[in-house]
Amino acid sequence: NRTSEYMMSLVLKRFPRTVLIGLAAFALIGAACTQSESPAPDDTQSAQSDGLTPEDARAIAKEAYIFHYPLVYYYRTMYRQAVDPDSGVGFGNWLHLGVSSPADQDIPSPNNDSPYSYSWLDLRAEPWVLTMPKIEADRFYTSQWDDMWGFVIENAGSVFDGNDGVSVLFASPTWDGDTPDGIKRVVRGDSDFLGSLTRTQLKYPEDLPNVKNIQGEYRLQPLSAFLGEAAPPAAPDIDWMPWVENLEKTEDFWKYANFLLQFTTPNPQDAPVQERASKIGIAAGKEWDPASLDPDIREAIAAGMQDAMDELQAATTTFDDPSLFFRTRKDLNKDYFNRALGTLVGAFGNWKSISIYFAVPKDDQGELFDGGKHSYALRFAEDQIPPVKFFWSWTMYSLPNRWLVDNPIDRYSIGSATPGIETADDGSITLYFSAESPGDDKGSNWLPAPDGPFWLVLRTYGPGDVIQNGSYELPPVMQVE
């Protein structure tokens, strides 16, 4: 889960960006997901041995692509935001943004409700400390952190800590130091690098200066600086591999996977799939050399990769439980498919206790949305209005990339905090989604659509119990002409 107003010259020069949609693949929620647990080919065989058949290689490549997809695609974001000399701000620094606009293409499906603050940490030399400031009680903020596998590992802020401020420590998977005074908790992922998408609620357009002031108070420090001690020796320099757009659709994907695996700590849960991946040459720090493969094996690996991309893309219009996408490792339980799908449709999505997103790809007739063919409306009866602690909003995205939709009224989301939204006498709220205005009398409740395919997402911040337990029923989006 942006910028119409850029908050620093560095941000201004780095757009347009594109960071997190590579239309990849997988819909075998049964077959390919269970491949991780199915009998593997003979573990004594290698990718270049006569014992590995093309059929084996194709199945392994499909599974391995899905498993490694978040790792490689999160690198895309990290490279552009922290590493790239032309666009990155380095590790341990904040990239504070304004309100999302169609120019913002860092990740798919950005929100338009809470300006983003990005940061990336390199934990190889020492841990880092995040300090959240005290803010007013009625504003939502959360500092979400993910590891390179796409696991959500932390959300310091309103839901878990309140708004009085908090300090948490981020450590590498192998760090075993003591928790310092003043630190509420220690957080670890499964990688040496962690990334943040920190959200600060924008209450209304004129509220942006207040958001900027809060963003300016978010603080990151190496542990040594937090303690007032001398810094440890720096970690070794890394010969970074530059990101090339769309490489995740080529066999270079495997080269990047091998490069990145050396910065992760293997988890026993993943041992079966990683052992199978090693049979086609996918292992930490290993050189990926497709030219050395038997031509039939190389062709089979490419076919398996395409199988994965096709099925993942097909799944983008069929899923019905987005809460499966953004989870802890414990909650994942080897569901590598939904982890990859979450990265594809909206990386840096959050835990369901923080916010739940309802992705709506089709209308009441079972058809995909298309602003060039129809206009649409949704009516919340009074008792259907999403029950939330903070606020809710609908956001419109063009397809296939899921960027915000450029429109003449510069409205990119609509919801409970939208100024001027009208409620009917019976307490209901009707929203309109269309390429053309539904009329002056309905304009306050209109979210402009593109003249073509689009995708809708309802976000609920601080979702109530009925949303979290799955009993809330979202009314359909209706074709009206």
Short mmCIF file of C-alpha atoms in Angstrom, two decimals, residues 256 408 418:
data_model
loop_
_atom_site.label_atom_id
_atom_site.label_comp_id
_atom_site.label_asym_id
_atom_site.label_seq_id
_atom_site.Cartn_x
_atom_site.Cartn_y
_atom_site.Cartn_z
CA TYR A 256 18.66 -11.90 -8.47
CA PRO A 408 -10.43 16.25 -13.85
CA THR A 418 -14.16 12.89 2.33
#
